[in-house]
Amino acid sequence: MTGPREDHAGGGRPAGDDVRPAGDDGRTSWGMFTDNPEIGALNFVTADRRVAAAGLVRHGRVFTLGIQIFSERGDPLSPDRPRAMHVRYRDWAHYLAGRCDPLPGGVASVDDGFFISCHGTTHVDALGHIIADGTMWHGRDARSAAAGLDWASVAPLAQQGIFCRAVLADVALFRGEDRLDRDHHITLAELLSAIEAQSAHIQPGDVVLVRTGSIPWFYAAGPEEFFRDYSEPGLSYETELIDWFRDNQISGLGSDTLANELPESPTIAAQYPLHRYLLRNLGVIFHEALWLEDLAADCARDHCYDGLYIAAPLKLVGASGSPVNPIFVK
Amino acid sequence: MTGPREDHAGGGRPAGDDVRPAGDDGRTSWGMFTDNPEIGALNFVTADRRVAAAGLVRHGRVFTLGIQIFSERGDPLSPDRPRAMHVRYRDWAHYLAGRCDPLPGGVASVDDGFFISCHGTTHVDALGHIIADGTMWHGRDARSAAAGLDWASVAPLAQQGIFCRAVLADVALFRGEDRLDRDHHITLAELLSAIEAQSAHIQPGDVVLVRTGSIPWFYAAGPEEFFRDYSEPGLSYETELIDWFRDNQISGLGSDTLANELPESPTIAAQYPLHRYLLRNLGVIFHEALWLEDLAADCARDHCYDGLYIAAPLKLVGASGSPVNPIFVK
Amino acid sequence: MTGPREDHAGGGRPAGDDVRPAGDDGRTSWGMFTDNPEIGALNFVTADRRVAAAGLVRHGRVFTLGIQIFSERGDPLSPDRPRAMHVRYRDWAHYLAGRCDPLPGGVASVDDGFFISCHGTTHVDALGHIIADGTMWHGRDARSAAAGLDWASVAPLAQQGIFCRAVLADVALFRGEDRLDRDHHITLAELLSAIEAQSAHIQPGDVVLVRTGSIPWFYAAGPEEFFRDYSEPGLSYETELIDWFRDNQISGLGSDTLANELPESPTIAAQYPLHRYLLRNLGVIFHEALWLEDLAADCARDHCYDGLYIAAPLKLVGASGSPVNPIFVK
Amino acid sequence: MTGPREDHAGGGRPAGDDVRPAGDDGRTSWGMFTDNPEIGALNFVTADRRVAAAGLVRHGRVFTLGIQIFSERGDPLSPDRPRAMHVRYRDWAHYLAGRCDPLPGGVASVDDGFFISCHGTTHVDALGHIIADGTMWHGRDARSAAAGLDWASVAPLAQQGIFCRAVLADVALFRGEDRLDRDHHITLAELLSAIEAQSAHIQPGDVVLVRTGSIPWFYAAGPEEFFRDYSEPGLSYETELIDWFRDNQISGLGSDTLANELPESPTIAAQYPLHRYLLRNLGVIFHEALWLEDLAADCARDHCYDGLYIAAPLKLVGASGSPVNPIFVK
């Protein structure tokens, strides 16, 4: 969940019989993965499926899906979160000014560090990121989140590594739009239609990547315009969607949006419901703020929408997410 | 270069006729890669070689080579560099204490950020990290490093992505030692013998991973012991070694050490000479502070020392390196 | 100088014969303070003047002029600068969750740190903060500012301590306004009239505090409104004003604004000219983003506008400023 | 409390009948200050006492008691705490390299920020810093410290400002030593003898400054030597000492040590007991890591050990302490 926090309950939402109260409905995968529950649905990525995913590399074309950090055009992240900061320890200016000397033999070096929000650029959410009713993923008591995460932080995901098949669902292209309207909710039906139109198909263990055109629009519009009355297009809540993720053993959901879902689903009185129903309840791994433009252009060219997907979060013990630069290879 | 800076010229080093003054000897690859010089020897990784590397995935076994950050046992990094810091914005304690409320629908979230040194955990060096004689890799004037890097920062490497074949050279195992002596210099002859003993071989575009046992020793010994009279085993300077990297089109060098080389080579009056002769002069990409123990155990078991290697630095514009969690897949 | 950087030359400014090109006109105090040049006009605060200033404490009423950091209402600082960040190392939640134990004897402790911009809250500018024509205060070559400040950083000011007389010039009250218009330029004539109306007078070594009502307006209006088409009321450039500061041996200028001056003076084709003509040329110490409301209310009550003023920057070696919480005592 | 955390109960301590269990003995000032309890014993500094303190300024000699931050000789702080870090945003090198341009009119500026631990240099402790038996100062439930401090943070102290009389008790000089032994415990009797030998006396509302020579020794010995088997001289626990602070209405305790007390008192089975019995129980404000050398030399010269003392913590909402640069004026 990366969007700005909303203080209102989404008053403009059409209320009707189909608006469901928040609740778990028994639709959880808690208890399903007993060996390594902290990685959730990533357990669906078996060794065989990894070998098969590697077999998708036929041309050697690599797409890196991370966005720039310290971009001249600004970095897209929720205004509620601290911005990334480059901390330069030693530049060539230090040597020129006589503040330090090259080592014996003449080697000088540039040295630096940086601060970044775990959810402040392209990143993977830890399963402990989301709590509802005092409970994290797998029914874990939220006390595990009292002072950092002592369970289901991003470290177990990083230890496992994410190496699997992914499918791009280019919904923007399917609708013939550069970018989806900021309030557009992608239904399961539309998602499946887009995938079918691409002649693609989903397999167990896959990461589903949804292209909306939102992140590119951030760079075109600038932060002020982007965050005014903030919303982003995305999947919205439906029980059928939740069931589809579970029944198809989807390991991850990614998109080129900050929030990875429509912040206010029209079908439920809840904000960021997919973070609850997919991440917390099913253990689906969220990949957020992806750069999908170059990949999408390539897929449109060769009509091939699947490939090998690798994301390697940093082993940040206790953290609720990690920046990543995912790689998609065809 | 990750080790502590040394203020002395290494007085104990045997001086002799074979001690060579620092200089470039014309052994550079400057001008070789005109299309994308900022990624240096990573240009050797062609599309065909990527496809071949993916073909090495036969069993779907994944090894993540990043070390933990915020480990209870401490984090190995030079005492000169600021330590990583976890910045917790919002924990479950905030909700318990009434400092904030769940969103409509009940979603609460844990949120955080972190500070880290670019060379302060497992990382990849940018080619602009090293300067000698006022010049960076490719002959670029060091003014490009006056205030951050405006050329050859880690961003171009991150844009490219590192996806290639790697070979583990388990020198510690070859010598029958848990870890090499902290002053042990690995000669080219010894490296080649170790590779040959493994029945492995090198191919163009490869990353060569050298296992010494040093990082594991950090965790066993603790920082005080580890950094007292600091040295680490590693490759040392020889013109033959430089030529071997160049002639074999090696794209990267990695190891389970902070410095990725013996800090004070016995054969040259220079500190960290490989950072000059391999990284700055040949554009070889350095992968440092890797965790190689699990991979090494697996290789010893199946006698297979090559595999697919992926490292995806973050697209940190202007930075001299990036933390990574490399993945090795067999 | 704390306001947002402007990329335009202030096109709306009336251009005329009285618009003067930027230049120093020989109006500098360079060379005047040979014993301790790094503290500039603070040299005017002699021991006798300190004793006299202490004598102004007649009632024991203390006013702390720093603004809050991490205020719930937001913190006023230029959007160009990184916001302050509270870094909580250890809270009571850690003890409750069993992450750490009280010490023998039962003592537990809360521990933390913070990041802050040197010019990101109430602060004092170092004299090395401003450069023009390649030269800092006192004619020092700007190379002293190549990598932090190796001369005229805030450390010498902090070593000296600021302990002197101050006079509040309540220009907003003088004009009968809650806050001055954001484009209002306070001329020397208006400043002197306001001081005269208060029956106050200036003495050598004084800090002059100018109240405009701008910082309170930040809290009332919020950051978005405050920074839209940003300007702030303040003193504007006049040669007479510069001469008045010099001739009266004013040691410091403070105000309840971010920039401590009208960002674009109508009388000169320059932005932030007082930072050049007062700070860089005369060595006047700038005290910015002060909270003057409570002090002003007290002064309006007892008609006494002078008092003892203390500001103690932190001894930040190499920094261009320091947060302070100045104290005014009557 | 600034020293390294100790994991053992101080095994070498002589156990005997006089070793008292930790407990509060009813010696608290809880409930005494109902108007502004968050500032504790600072309430003893009345307006009259401030006027009297200002009257101690007879010569205009100023001593700034903060230590340097980013000192070339290293900064003394517990190795458990993150070190301070200077974050340079913009140096003159940026202008030289063409990364940015001076403003219209020619003004260029150096800009920066910094990270610091609240207890990582000369600082003032908030009363909420210490918890025992689930309770903070004034009997406040420790839940107020669950996620930062929502009560008795350093902000109320900063809002009040510390402006009072202080007396230097130069115990090192009294004992004829450059610095006290690192295990030396200063008893109440010795403290009183030192004060008496100086012909000084204590008044209600005073801050008592104890000189031990420990911080200067840090700079002489270096961090490795200083923190090896860490201890520091200081006041140790006695019920008589606690009573003396209470009965004399002492507002604050300061010293030139990191911990402001002997970490392991020989008279009680507790670590940092004065943080419990003075700070948490009596609301005494702790001023730590002071630089007292220049002041002490001056006092030895003129035999005057009292003066005006000003400390102005930053208004850090929720923080457990604040760096300060206290000023002592005679």
XYZ file of C-alpha atoms in Angstrom, chain B residues 2-320:
319
model
C 34.913 -1.660 1.102
C 37.674 -2.134 3.604
C 38.907 0.389 6.140
C 41.209 2.997 4.781
C 44.811 2.398 5.597
C 47.054 5.304 6.380
C 50.343 3.536 5.884
C 51.887 2.189 2.763
C 52.034 -1.364 4.028
C 55.509 -1.293 5.433
C 55.777 -5.007 6.001
C 55.489 -5.775 2.335
C 58.536 -7.440 0.821
C 60.060 -4.861 -1.477
C 61.911 -6.217 -4.420
C 62.476 -5.924 -8.110
C 59.060 -7.308 -8.780
C 57.359 -4.500 -6.926
C 56.026 -2.349 -9.690
C 55.156 1.275 -9.534
C 51.497 2.095 -9.991
C 50.711 2.876 -13.605
C 48.380 1.794 -16.304
C 50.791 0.063 -18.692
C 48.355 0.586 -21.478
C 46.248 -2.241 -20.080
C 42.873 -0.578 -20.298
C 39.666 -1.287 -22.145
C 38.909 2.362 -22.583
C 37.290 2.987 -25.935
C 36.312 -0.646 -26.398
C 32.624 -0.214 -25.596
C 31.407 2.792 -27.449
C 27.685 2.149 -27.405
C 27.260 1.980 -23.665
C 30.593 2.659 -21.992
C 29.085 3.340 -18.569
C 28.480 -0.383 -18.013
C 32.001 -1.426 -18.967
C 32.688 -5.136 -19.185
C 29.027 -5.882 -18.675
C 28.897 -5.293 -22.440
C 30.431 -8.755 -22.763
C 27.124 -10.220 -21.662
C 25.402 -10.500 -25.006
C 21.839 -11.656 -25.596
C 23.066 -15.069 -26.709
C 25.081 -15.446 -23.554
C 22.017 -14.570 -21.489
C 20.010 -17.286 -23.182
C 22.809 -19.742 -22.541
C 23.010 -18.670 -18.898
C 19.282 -19.265 -18.444
C 19.838 -22.725 -19.835
C 21.993 -23.553 -16.812
C 18.860 -23.694 -14.652
C 18.316 -27.416 -14.472
C 17.053 -28.073 -10.966
C 15.434 -24.840 -9.865
C 17.614 -24.452 -6.797
C 17.947 -20.792 -5.814
C 20.714 -19.282 -3.687
C 20.390 -15.693 -2.548
C 23.842 -14.221 -2.028
C 22.998 -11.068 -0.097
C 23.868 -10.862 3.572
C 21.383 -9.773 6.180
C 20.967 -6.098 7.050
C 20.247 -5.352 10.715
C 21.440 -8.822 11.652
C 21.473 -9.578 15.349
C 25.091 -10.641 14.882
C 26.065 -7.271 13.496
C 26.585 -6.180 9.920
C 30.005 -6.410 8.285
C 31.075 -3.095 6.846
C 34.091 -0.877 7.160
C 34.052 1.020 10.480
C 34.684 4.146 8.410
C 31.245 3.943 6.909
C 27.976 4.808 8.649
C 26.028 1.753 9.717
C 22.621 0.931 8.309
C 19.673 2.263 10.293
C 16.081 1.097 10.328
C 13.645 4.013 10.550
C 10.249 2.858 11.758
C 7.516 5.322 10.851
C 4.514 3.422 12.137
C 4.244 0.191 14.101
C 1.322 -1.645 15.608
C 2.179 0.212 18.823
C 0.920 3.422 17.212
C -2.498 1.872 16.771
C -2.532 0.385 20.260
C -1.634 3.774 21.718
C -4.313 5.556 19.714
C -1.792 7.597 17.719
C -3.470 6.600 14.481
C -6.511 4.662 13.335
C -7.022 1.917 10.795
C -8.458 3.006 7.462
C -12.145 2.627 6.711
C -12.614 -1.097 6.306
C -10.032 -1.901 8.940
C -6.678 -1.951 7.174
C -3.747 -0.946 9.375
C -0.199 -0.938 8.107
C 3.366 -1.031 9.314
C 5.564 1.498 7.555
C 9.256 2.249 7.591
C 12.411 3.254 5.790
C 16.120 2.763 6.160
C 19.478 4.353 5.693
C 22.308 2.324 4.229
C 25.788 2.898 2.877
C 26.066 2.123 -0.830
C 29.086 -0.039 -0.025
C 27.819 -1.109 3.402
C 26.401 -4.569 2.708
C 26.405 -6.922 -0.274
C 26.680 -4.517 -3.175
C 27.803 -3.748 -6.697
C 30.359 -1.013 -7.353
C 29.629 1.590 -9.985
C 32.477 2.113 -12.418
C 32.728 5.738 -11.299
C 33.566 4.584 -7.758
C 37.300 4.591 -8.426
C 39.578 7.374 -9.591
C 43.310 7.366 -10.236
C 45.464 10.072 -11.764
C 42.419 12.307 -11.993
C 40.651 9.864 -14.256
C 37.772 7.461 -13.910
C 36.983 4.385 -15.954
C 37.127 4.964 -19.695
C 39.418 7.946 -19.223
C 36.581 10.114 -17.985
C 37.769 13.222 -16.176
C 37.226 12.991 -12.439
C 35.258 16.215 -12.525
C 32.332 13.937 -13.291
C 32.712 12.837 -9.670
C 32.852 16.287 -8.102
C 29.403 16.166 -6.516
C 28.030 12.685 -6.926
C 28.589 10.930 -10.219
C 27.202 12.460 -13.373
C 28.702 9.609 -15.411
C 29.196 5.913 -14.675
C 27.084 5.954 -11.542
C 25.352 2.737 -10.612
C 22.217 3.793 -12.499
C 23.366 2.591 -15.937
C 24.294 -0.805 -14.467
C 20.876 -0.949 -12.853
C 19.181 0.000 -16.110
C 21.021 -2.807 -17.879
C 20.545 -5.472 -15.210
C 23.118 -8.170 -14.588
C 21.928 -11.512 -15.917
C 24.686 -13.875 -16.931
C 26.632 -17.017 -16.230
C 28.724 -17.198 -13.065
C 31.311 -19.654 -11.856
C 32.143 -20.231 -8.239
C 35.856 -20.685 -7.577
C 35.940 -22.223 -4.117
C 39.531 -21.443 -3.221
C 39.002 -22.155 0.467
C 37.775 -25.663 -0.314
C 40.586 -26.135 -2.812
C 43.084 -25.385 -0.066
C 41.193 -27.514 2.416
C 40.574 -24.614 4.747
C 37.421 -23.243 6.336
C 38.678 -19.815 5.557
C 41.806 -18.512 3.979
C 44.302 -16.706 6.110
C 43.552 -13.004 6.261
C 46.778 -12.202 4.452
C 46.527 -14.961 1.910
C 46.975 -13.724 -1.613
C 45.313 -15.762 -4.278
C 47.474 -15.831 -7.360
C 46.148 -16.358 -10.846
C 47.791 -19.755 -10.789
C 45.939 -20.736 -7.656
C 42.633 -19.418 -8.976
C 43.036 -21.413 -12.175
C 44.042 -24.517 -10.252
C 40.968 -24.241 -8.066
C 38.713 -23.849 -11.081
C 40.387 -26.770 -12.791
C 40.100 -28.953 -9.690
C 36.373 -28.279 -9.805
C 36.308 -29.326 -13.468
C 34.823 -25.925 -14.145
C 35.721 -23.527 -16.886
C 35.319 -19.873 -17.672
C 33.383 -18.421 -20.587
C 33.214 -14.891 -21.988
C 30.849 -12.638 -20.056
C 31.124 -14.655 -16.852
C 31.150 -13.347 -13.321
C 33.886 -15.075 -11.342
C 32.934 -15.652 -7.694
C 35.821 -16.324 -5.339
C 35.077 -18.000 -2.028
C 37.489 -17.282 0.820
C 35.375 -17.824 3.969
C 35.965 -14.265 5.174
C 32.394 -12.999 5.601
C 31.362 -16.077 7.603
C 34.328 -15.414 9.828
C 33.015 -11.931 10.522
C 29.893 -13.437 12.010
C 31.899 -15.969 13.993
C 34.528 -13.597 15.297
C 32.574 -10.378 15.677
C 33.515 -6.928 14.425
C 36.197 -6.141 16.983
C 38.222 -9.235 16.153
C 37.499 -8.992 12.443
C 38.672 -5.412 12.071
C 41.702 -5.588 14.357
C 44.699 -5.217 12.039
C 42.259 -5.638 9.232
C 43.127 -7.619 6.178
C 41.176 -10.065 4.075
C 42.296 -12.816 1.719
C 41.739 -12.232 -1.959
C 43.159 -11.978 -5.398
C 46.316 -9.918 -5.555
C 47.853 -7.873 -8.279
C 49.686 -9.551 -11.150
C 49.872 -8.328 -14.714
C 49.005 -11.859 -15.755
C 45.816 -11.677 -13.736
C 44.828 -8.417 -15.361
C 45.509 -9.862 -18.772
C 43.502 -12.971 -17.932
C 40.442 -10.930 -17.029
C 40.774 -8.932 -20.215
C 41.517 -11.794 -22.539
C 38.719 -13.945 -21.162
C 36.206 -11.074 -21.312
C 35.269 -11.531 -17.669
C 32.356 -9.210 -16.901
C 32.510 -9.284 -13.130
C 34.434 -10.315 -10.035
C 32.721 -11.232 -6.800
C 33.768 -12.625 -3.469
C 32.773 -13.138 0.134
C 35.004 -10.320 1.311
C 34.473 -6.636 1.944
C 37.256 -5.464 -0.299
C 37.016 -7.998 -3.124
C 40.789 -8.237 -3.161
C 43.756 -8.499 -0.830
C 43.969 -4.891 0.398
C 47.742 -4.799 0.144
C 49.115 -6.862 -2.680
C 52.661 -8.081 -2.041
C 53.582 -7.412 -5.640
C 52.832 -3.740 -5.995
C 53.293 -0.623 -3.890
C 49.602 0.158 -3.891
C 46.486 -0.383 -1.838
C 43.455 -1.920 -3.469
C 45.245 -2.218 -6.800
C 42.591 -4.415 -8.409
C 40.082 -1.644 -7.972
C 42.364 0.337 -10.214
C 43.536 -2.270 -12.686
C 40.341 -4.277 -13.074
C 37.516 -1.878 -12.259
C 38.857 1.466 -13.446
C 41.046 0.189 -16.266
C 39.055 -2.751 -17.621
C 35.543 -1.857 -16.508
C 35.117 -5.134 -14.621
C 32.057 -4.987 -12.350
C 32.774 -5.703 -8.675
C 30.281 -7.668 -6.559
C 31.297 -7.479 -2.917
C 30.432 -8.998 0.447
C 28.600 -11.990 -0.996
C 27.246 -14.851 1.056
C 28.636 -17.946 -0.653
C 28.341 -20.655 2.007
C 25.083 -22.270 0.943
C 25.969 -22.148 -2.708
C 29.392 -23.618 -1.996
C 27.924 -26.501 -0.020
C 25.590 -27.273 -2.892
C 28.385 -27.119 -5.451
C 30.517 -29.450 -3.375
C 27.626 -31.862 -3.373
C 26.771 -31.911 -7.066
C 30.185 -30.912 -8.414
C 28.537 -28.279 -10.572
C 30.072 -24.822 -10.101
C 28.332 -22.770 -12.730
C 24.858 -21.345 -12.928
C 22.676 -18.396 -13.771
C 23.578 -15.255 -11.853
C 21.320 -12.229 -11.480
C 22.112 -8.984 -9.703
C 19.851 -5.958 -9.965
C 21.289 -2.777 -8.446
C 18.795 -0.065 -7.617
C 18.598 2.774 -10.143
C 20.257 5.255 -7.788
C 21.093 8.207 -10.003
C 24.512 9.558 -9.114
C 25.447 6.864 -6.593
C 28.757 5.034 -6.531
